[in-house]
Short mmCIF file of C-alpha atoms and ligand atoms in Angstrom, two decimals:
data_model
loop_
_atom_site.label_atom_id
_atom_site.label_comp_id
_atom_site.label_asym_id
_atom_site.label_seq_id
_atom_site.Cartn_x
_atom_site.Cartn_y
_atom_site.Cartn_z
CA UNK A 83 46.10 -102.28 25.94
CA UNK A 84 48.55 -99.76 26.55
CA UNK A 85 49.79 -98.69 29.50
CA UNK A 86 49.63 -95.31 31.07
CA UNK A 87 52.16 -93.66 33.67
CA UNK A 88 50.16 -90.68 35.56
CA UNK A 89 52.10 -88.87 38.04
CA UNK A 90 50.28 -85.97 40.13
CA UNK A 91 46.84 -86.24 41.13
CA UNK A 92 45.86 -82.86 42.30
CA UNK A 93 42.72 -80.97 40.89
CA UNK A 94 43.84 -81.38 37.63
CA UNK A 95 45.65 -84.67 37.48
CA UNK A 96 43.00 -86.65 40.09
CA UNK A 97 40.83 -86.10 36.74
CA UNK A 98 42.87 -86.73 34.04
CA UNK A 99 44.69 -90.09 35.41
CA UNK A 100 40.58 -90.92 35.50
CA UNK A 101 39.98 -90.28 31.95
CA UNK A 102 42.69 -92.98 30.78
CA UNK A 103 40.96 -95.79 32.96
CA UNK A 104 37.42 -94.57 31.55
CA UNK A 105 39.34 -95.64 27.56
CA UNK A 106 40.38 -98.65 29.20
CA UNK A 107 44.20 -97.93 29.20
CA UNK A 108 46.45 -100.03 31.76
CA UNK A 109 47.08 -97.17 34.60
CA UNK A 110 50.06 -96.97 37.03
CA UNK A 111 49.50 -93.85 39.65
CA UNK A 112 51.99 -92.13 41.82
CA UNK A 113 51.16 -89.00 43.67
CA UNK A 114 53.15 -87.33 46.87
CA UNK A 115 50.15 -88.28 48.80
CA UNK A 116 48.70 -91.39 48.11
CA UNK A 117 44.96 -90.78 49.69
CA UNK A 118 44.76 -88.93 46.34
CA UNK A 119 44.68 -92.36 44.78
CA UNK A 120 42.64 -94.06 46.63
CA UNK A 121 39.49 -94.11 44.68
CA UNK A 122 41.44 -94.46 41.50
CA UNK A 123 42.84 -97.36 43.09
CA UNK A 124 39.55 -98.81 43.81
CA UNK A 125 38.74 -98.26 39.82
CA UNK A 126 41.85 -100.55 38.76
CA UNK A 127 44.82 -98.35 38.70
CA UNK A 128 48.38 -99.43 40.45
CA UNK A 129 49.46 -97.59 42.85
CA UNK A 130 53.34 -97.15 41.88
CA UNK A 131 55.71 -96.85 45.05
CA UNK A 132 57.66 -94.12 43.32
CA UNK A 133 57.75 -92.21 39.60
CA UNK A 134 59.80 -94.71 38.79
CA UNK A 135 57.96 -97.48 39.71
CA UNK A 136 54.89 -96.18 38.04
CA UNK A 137 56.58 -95.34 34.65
CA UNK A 138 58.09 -99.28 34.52
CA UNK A 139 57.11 -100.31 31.12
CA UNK A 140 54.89 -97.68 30.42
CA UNK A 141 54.33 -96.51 27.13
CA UNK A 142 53.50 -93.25 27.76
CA UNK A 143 54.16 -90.94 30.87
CA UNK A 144 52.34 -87.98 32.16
CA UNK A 145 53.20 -85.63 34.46
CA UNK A 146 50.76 -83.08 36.25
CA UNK A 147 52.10 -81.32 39.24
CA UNK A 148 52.91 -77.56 40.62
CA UNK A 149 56.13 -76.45 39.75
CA UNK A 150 59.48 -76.52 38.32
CA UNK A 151 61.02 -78.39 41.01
CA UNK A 152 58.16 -80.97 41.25
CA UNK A 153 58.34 -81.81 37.72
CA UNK A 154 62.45 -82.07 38.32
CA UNK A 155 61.91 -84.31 40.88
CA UNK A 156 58.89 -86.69 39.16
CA UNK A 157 61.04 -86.97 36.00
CA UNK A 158 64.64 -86.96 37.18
CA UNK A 159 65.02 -87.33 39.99
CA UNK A 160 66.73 -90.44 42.15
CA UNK A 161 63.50 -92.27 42.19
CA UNK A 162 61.90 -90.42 38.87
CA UNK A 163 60.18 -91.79 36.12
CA UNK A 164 63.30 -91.00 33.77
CA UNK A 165 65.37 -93.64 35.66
CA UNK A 166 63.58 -96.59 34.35
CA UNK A 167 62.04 -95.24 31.58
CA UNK A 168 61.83 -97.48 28.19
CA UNK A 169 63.55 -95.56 25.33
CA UNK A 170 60.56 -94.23 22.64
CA UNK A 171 58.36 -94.16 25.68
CA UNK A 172 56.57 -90.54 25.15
CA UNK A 173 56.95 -88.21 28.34
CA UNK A 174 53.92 -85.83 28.10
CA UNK A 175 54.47 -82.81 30.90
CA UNK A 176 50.99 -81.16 31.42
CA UNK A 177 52.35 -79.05 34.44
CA UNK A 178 52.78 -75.86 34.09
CA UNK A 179 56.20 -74.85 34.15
CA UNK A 180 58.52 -72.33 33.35
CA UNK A 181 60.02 -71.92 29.57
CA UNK A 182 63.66 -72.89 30.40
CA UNK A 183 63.00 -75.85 32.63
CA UNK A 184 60.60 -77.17 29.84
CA UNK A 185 63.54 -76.98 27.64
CA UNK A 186 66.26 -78.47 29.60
CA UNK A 187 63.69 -81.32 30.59
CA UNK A 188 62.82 -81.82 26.80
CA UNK A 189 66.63 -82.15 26.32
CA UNK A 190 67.87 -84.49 29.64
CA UNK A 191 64.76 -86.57 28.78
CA UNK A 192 65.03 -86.98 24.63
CA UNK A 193 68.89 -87.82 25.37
CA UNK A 194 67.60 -90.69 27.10
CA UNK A 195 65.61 -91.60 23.86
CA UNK A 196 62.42 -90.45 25.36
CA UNK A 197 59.75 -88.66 22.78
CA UNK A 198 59.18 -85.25 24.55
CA UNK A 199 55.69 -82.92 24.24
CA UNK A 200 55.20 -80.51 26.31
CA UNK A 201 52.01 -80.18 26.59
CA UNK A 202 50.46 -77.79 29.42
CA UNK A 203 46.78 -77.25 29.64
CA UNK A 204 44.11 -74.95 29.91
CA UNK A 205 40.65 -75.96 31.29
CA UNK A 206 39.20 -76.00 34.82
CA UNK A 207 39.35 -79.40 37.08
CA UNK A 208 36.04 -80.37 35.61
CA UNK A 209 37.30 -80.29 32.34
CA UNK A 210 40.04 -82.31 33.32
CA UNK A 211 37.74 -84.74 35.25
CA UNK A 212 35.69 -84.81 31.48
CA UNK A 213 38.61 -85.32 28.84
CA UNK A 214 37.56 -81.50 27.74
CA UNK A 215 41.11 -79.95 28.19
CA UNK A 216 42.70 -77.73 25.44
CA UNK A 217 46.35 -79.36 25.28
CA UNK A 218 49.23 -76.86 24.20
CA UNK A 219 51.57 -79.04 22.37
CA UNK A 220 55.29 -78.27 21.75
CA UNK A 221 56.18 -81.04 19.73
CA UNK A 222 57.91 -82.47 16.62
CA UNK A 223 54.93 -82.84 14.10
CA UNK A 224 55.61 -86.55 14.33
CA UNK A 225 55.73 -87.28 17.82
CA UNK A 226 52.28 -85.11 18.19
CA UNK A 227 51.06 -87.83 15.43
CA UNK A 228 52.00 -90.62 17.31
CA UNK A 229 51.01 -89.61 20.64
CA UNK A 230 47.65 -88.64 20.17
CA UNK A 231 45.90 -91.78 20.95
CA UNK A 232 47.69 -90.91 24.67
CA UNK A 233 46.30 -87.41 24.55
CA UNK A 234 42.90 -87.73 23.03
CA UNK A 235 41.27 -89.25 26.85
CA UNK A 236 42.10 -85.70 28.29
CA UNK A 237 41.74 -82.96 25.91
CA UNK A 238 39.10 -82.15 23.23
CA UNK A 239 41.02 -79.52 21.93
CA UNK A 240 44.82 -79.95 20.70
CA UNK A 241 46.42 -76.67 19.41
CA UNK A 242 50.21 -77.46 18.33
CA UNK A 243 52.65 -74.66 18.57
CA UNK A 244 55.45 -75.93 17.38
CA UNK A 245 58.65 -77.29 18.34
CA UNK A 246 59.44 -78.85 22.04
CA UNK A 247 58.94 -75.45 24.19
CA UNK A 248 56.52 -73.59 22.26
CA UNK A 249 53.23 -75.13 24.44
CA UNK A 250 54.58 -73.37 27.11
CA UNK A 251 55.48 -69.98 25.94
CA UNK A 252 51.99 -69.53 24.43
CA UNK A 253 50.40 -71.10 28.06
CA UNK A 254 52.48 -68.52 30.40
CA UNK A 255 51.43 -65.36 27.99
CA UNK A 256 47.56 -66.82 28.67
CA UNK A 257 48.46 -66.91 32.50
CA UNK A 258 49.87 -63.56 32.51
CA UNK A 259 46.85 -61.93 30.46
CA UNK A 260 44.64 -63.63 33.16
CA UNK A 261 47.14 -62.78 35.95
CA UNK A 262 46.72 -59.24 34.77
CA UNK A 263 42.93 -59.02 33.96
CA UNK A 264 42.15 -60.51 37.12
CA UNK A 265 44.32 -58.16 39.53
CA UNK A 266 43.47 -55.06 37.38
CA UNK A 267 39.57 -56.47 37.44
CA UNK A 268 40.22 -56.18 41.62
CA UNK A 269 41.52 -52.64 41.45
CA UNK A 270 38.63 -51.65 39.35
CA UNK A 271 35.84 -53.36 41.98
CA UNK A 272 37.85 -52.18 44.98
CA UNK A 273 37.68 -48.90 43.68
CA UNK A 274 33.45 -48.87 42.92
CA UNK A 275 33.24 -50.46 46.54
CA UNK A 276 35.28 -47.99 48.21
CA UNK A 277 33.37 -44.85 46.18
CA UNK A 278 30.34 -46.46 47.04
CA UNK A 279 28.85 -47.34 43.65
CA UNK A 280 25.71 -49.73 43.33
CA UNK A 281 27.89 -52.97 42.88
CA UNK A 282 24.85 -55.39 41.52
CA UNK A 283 24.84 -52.52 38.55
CA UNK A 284 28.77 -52.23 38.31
CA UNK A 285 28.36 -56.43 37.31
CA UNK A 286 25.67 -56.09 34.76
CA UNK A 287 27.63 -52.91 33.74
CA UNK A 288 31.19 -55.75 33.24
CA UNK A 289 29.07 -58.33 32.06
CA UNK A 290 28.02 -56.16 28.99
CA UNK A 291 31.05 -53.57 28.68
CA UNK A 292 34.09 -54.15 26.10
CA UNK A 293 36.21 -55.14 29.20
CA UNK A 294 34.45 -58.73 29.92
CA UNK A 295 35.80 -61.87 29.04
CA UNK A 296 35.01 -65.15 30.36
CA UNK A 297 36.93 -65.09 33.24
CA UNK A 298 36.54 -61.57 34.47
CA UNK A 299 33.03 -62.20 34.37
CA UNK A 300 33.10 -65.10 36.13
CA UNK A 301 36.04 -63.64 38.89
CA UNK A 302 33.84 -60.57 39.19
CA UNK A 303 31.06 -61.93 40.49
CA UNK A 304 33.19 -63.94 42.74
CA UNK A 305 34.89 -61.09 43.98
CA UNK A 306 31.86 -58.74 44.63
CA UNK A 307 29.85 -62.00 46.43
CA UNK A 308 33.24 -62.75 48.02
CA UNK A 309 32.24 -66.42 47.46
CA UNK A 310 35.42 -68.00 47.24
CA UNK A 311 34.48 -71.58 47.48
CA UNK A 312 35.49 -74.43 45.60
CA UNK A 313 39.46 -72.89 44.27
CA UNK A 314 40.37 -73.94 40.83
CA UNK A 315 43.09 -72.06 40.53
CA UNK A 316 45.04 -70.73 43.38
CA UNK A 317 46.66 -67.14 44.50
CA UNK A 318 50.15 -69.37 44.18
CA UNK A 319 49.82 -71.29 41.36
CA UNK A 320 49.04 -67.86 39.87
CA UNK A 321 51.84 -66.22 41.17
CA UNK A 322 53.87 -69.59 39.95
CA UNK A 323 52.74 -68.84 36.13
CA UNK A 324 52.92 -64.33 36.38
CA UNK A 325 56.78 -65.02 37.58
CA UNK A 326 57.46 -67.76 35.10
CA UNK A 327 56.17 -66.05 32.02
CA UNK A 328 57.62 -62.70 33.19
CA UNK A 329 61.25 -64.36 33.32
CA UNK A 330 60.21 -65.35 29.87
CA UNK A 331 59.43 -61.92 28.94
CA UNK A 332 62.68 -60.67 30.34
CA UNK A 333 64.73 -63.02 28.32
CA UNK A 334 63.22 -61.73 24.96
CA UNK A 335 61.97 -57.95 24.82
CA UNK A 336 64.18 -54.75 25.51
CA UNK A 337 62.15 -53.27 28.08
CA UNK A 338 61.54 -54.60 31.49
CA UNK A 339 57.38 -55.39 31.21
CA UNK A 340 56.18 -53.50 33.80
CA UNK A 341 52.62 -54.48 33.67
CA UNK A 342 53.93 -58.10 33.72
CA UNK A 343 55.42 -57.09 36.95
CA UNK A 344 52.57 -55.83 38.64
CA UNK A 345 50.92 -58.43 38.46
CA UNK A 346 53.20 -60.57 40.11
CA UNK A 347 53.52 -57.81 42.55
CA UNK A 348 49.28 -58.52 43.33
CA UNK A 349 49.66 -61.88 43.23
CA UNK A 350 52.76 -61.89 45.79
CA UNK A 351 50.48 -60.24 48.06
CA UNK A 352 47.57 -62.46 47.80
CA UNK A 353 49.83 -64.84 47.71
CA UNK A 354 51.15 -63.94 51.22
CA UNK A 355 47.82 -64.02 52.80
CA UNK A 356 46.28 -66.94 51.73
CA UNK A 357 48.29 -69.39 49.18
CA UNK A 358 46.07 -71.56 49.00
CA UNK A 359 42.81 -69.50 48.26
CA UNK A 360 41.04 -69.10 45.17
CA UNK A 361 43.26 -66.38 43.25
CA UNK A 362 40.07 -64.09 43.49
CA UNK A 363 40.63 -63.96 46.87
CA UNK A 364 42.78 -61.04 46.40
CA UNK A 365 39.97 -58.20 46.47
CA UNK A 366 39.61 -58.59 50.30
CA UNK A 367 43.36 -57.54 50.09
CA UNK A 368 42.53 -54.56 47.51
CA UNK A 369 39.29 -53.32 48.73
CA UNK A 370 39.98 -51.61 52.29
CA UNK A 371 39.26 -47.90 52.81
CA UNK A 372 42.54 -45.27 52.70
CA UNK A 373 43.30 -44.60 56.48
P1 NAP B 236 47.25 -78.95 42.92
O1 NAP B 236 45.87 -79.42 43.15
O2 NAP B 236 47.90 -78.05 43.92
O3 NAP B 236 48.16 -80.25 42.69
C1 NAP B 236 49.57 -80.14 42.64
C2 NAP B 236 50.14 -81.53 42.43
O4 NAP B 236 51.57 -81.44 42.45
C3 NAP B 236 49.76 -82.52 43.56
O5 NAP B 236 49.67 -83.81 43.00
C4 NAP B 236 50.97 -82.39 44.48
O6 NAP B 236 51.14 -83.50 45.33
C5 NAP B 236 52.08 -82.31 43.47
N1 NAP B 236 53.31 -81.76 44.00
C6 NAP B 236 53.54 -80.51 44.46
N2 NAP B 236 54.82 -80.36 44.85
C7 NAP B 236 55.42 -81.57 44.61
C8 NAP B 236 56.74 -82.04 44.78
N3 NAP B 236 57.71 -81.25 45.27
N4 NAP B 236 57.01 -83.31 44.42
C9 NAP B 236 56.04 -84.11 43.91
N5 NAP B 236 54.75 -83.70 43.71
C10 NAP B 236 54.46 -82.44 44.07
O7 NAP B 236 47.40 -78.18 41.53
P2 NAP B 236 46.52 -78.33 40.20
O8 NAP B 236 45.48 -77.27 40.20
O9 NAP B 236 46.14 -79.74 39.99
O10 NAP B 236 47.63 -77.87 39.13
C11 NAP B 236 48.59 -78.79 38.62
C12 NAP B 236 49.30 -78.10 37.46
O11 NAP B 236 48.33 -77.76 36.46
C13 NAP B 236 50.00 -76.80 37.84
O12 NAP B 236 51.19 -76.67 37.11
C14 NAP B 236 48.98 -75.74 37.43
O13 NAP B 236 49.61 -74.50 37.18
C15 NAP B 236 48.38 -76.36 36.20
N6 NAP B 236 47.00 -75.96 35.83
C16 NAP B 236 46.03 -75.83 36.79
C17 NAP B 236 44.74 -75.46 36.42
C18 NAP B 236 43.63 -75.29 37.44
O14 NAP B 236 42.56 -74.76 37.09
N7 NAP B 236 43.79 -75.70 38.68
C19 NAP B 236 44.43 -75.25 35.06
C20 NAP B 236 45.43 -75.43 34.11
C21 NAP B 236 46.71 -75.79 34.50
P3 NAP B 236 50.28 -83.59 46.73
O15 NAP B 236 48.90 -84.02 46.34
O16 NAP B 236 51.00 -84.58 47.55
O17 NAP B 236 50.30 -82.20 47.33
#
């Protein structure tokens, strides 16, 4: 059977690394912290003692972590999976990162004869955890065609954007649209609370107004219950994607994008606070009477 690389088991990648042992592939783990893998362990994956180690004869690699600089060091750096990689191996990057480091990865890693996708991801952990993942492919048509039978275990849904990059742009424009619903949805609600409005009617009112969408429904009744349990998706990790995509948007369109930078303003804040909360965390922020 083939055999898998997975580097990063966090929400997202504890799942995913999962969903290759359920098809039976041969699994090699790495994560920072190895607890992470101790169940996976238990299931028949190796734990790897580095990237490297993990992505030894692997036929396919794939990367899930935070940022930019994790997915530097995981791929390429001194102990990364790009050191011992086999040439035609295919390096799949399902971290979200920003558009130029996707792009000088896809280039430092194809020079090395690797086949490149990047291939971020939208989908909650329990998608992850159940292969139902929408995978945003930048890709040569061919390497997509080839890779599949490593990308089929995690996503459902495979949308392919176009050349090595492209998976990326369109997954930081989603990030900022939901960077920007969600801090403008926590204006809004801050501003009912603090004027005193009925706020189980202000939700039905969302719920079945032009403004809903999936996740501002779901966010705003998080935000009015301020029942932040169980994060998916953090106030930094947020933050991560606003600043990425708006560094996109700078490189392309005449005019600075203001709302773009809001947002990243909000989510600095929230940021600042409480990292590691659930993004929706911000309203507490937001919602305090003027002095
Ligand atoms: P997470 O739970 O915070 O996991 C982050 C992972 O990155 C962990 O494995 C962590 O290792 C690793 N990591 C962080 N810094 C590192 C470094 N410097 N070197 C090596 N490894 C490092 O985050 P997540 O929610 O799984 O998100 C992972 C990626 O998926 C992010 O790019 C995120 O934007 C994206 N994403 C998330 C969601 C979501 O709903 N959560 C949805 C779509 C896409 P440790 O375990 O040792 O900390």
């Amino acid at each position: 059977m083939a055999h898998v690389a997975f580097i990063g088991l966090g929400r997202m990648g504890h799942g995913m690394a999962g969903r290759y042992l359920d098809a039976g592939f041969t699994l090699a783990v790495w994560n920072r912290s190895k607890a992470k893998a101790d169940d996976l362990i238990a299931r028949g994956a190796r734990w790897a003692a580095s990237p490297a180690d993990a992505a030894e004869g692997a036929d396919a690699i794939v990367t899930m972590v935070a940022d930019d600089a994790a997915s530097q060091s995981v791929w390429l750096g001194p102990d990364g999976a790009a050191t011992v990689a086999k040439p035609s191996a295919f390096a799949i990057e399902c971290s979200t990162v920003s558009h130029r480091h996707a792009l000088e990865l896809g280039g430092a890693l194809t020079s090395r004869g690797l086949r490149y996708l990047d291939c971020p991801v939208t989908g909650l952990p329990d998608a992850a955890a159940s292969g139902k993942l929408t995978l945003l492919v930048g890709a040569s048509a061919a390497d997509l065609e080839h890779a599949r039978p490593f990308l089929t275990p995690v996503g459902s849904t495979i949308r392919h954007f176009g050349p090595v990059g492209s998976g990326t742009v369109y997954k930081l424009i989603n990030n900022l649209m939901g960077a920007i619903q969600i801090a403008g949805l926590a204006e809004g609600l801050a501003i009912a609370e603090q004027a005193g409005l009925d706020m189980k009617l202000v939700l039905e009112s969302i719920e079945h107004g032009v403004t809903a969408s999936p996740g501002v429904i779901r966010h705003s009744r998080r935000m009015v219950a301020r029942d932040f349990a169980g994060a998916t998706f953090t106030a930094s990790l947020r933050h991560k994607d606003a600043s990425y995509a708006v560094a996109l948007a700078e490189g392309l369109l005449q005019d600075p994008p203001l709302v773009s930078r809001a947002a990243v303003q909000a989510y600095d804040n929230a940021k600042a606070v409480a990292p590691d909360d659930d993004e929706a965390k911000m309203i507490e922020l937001i919602s305090r009477p003027k002095a």
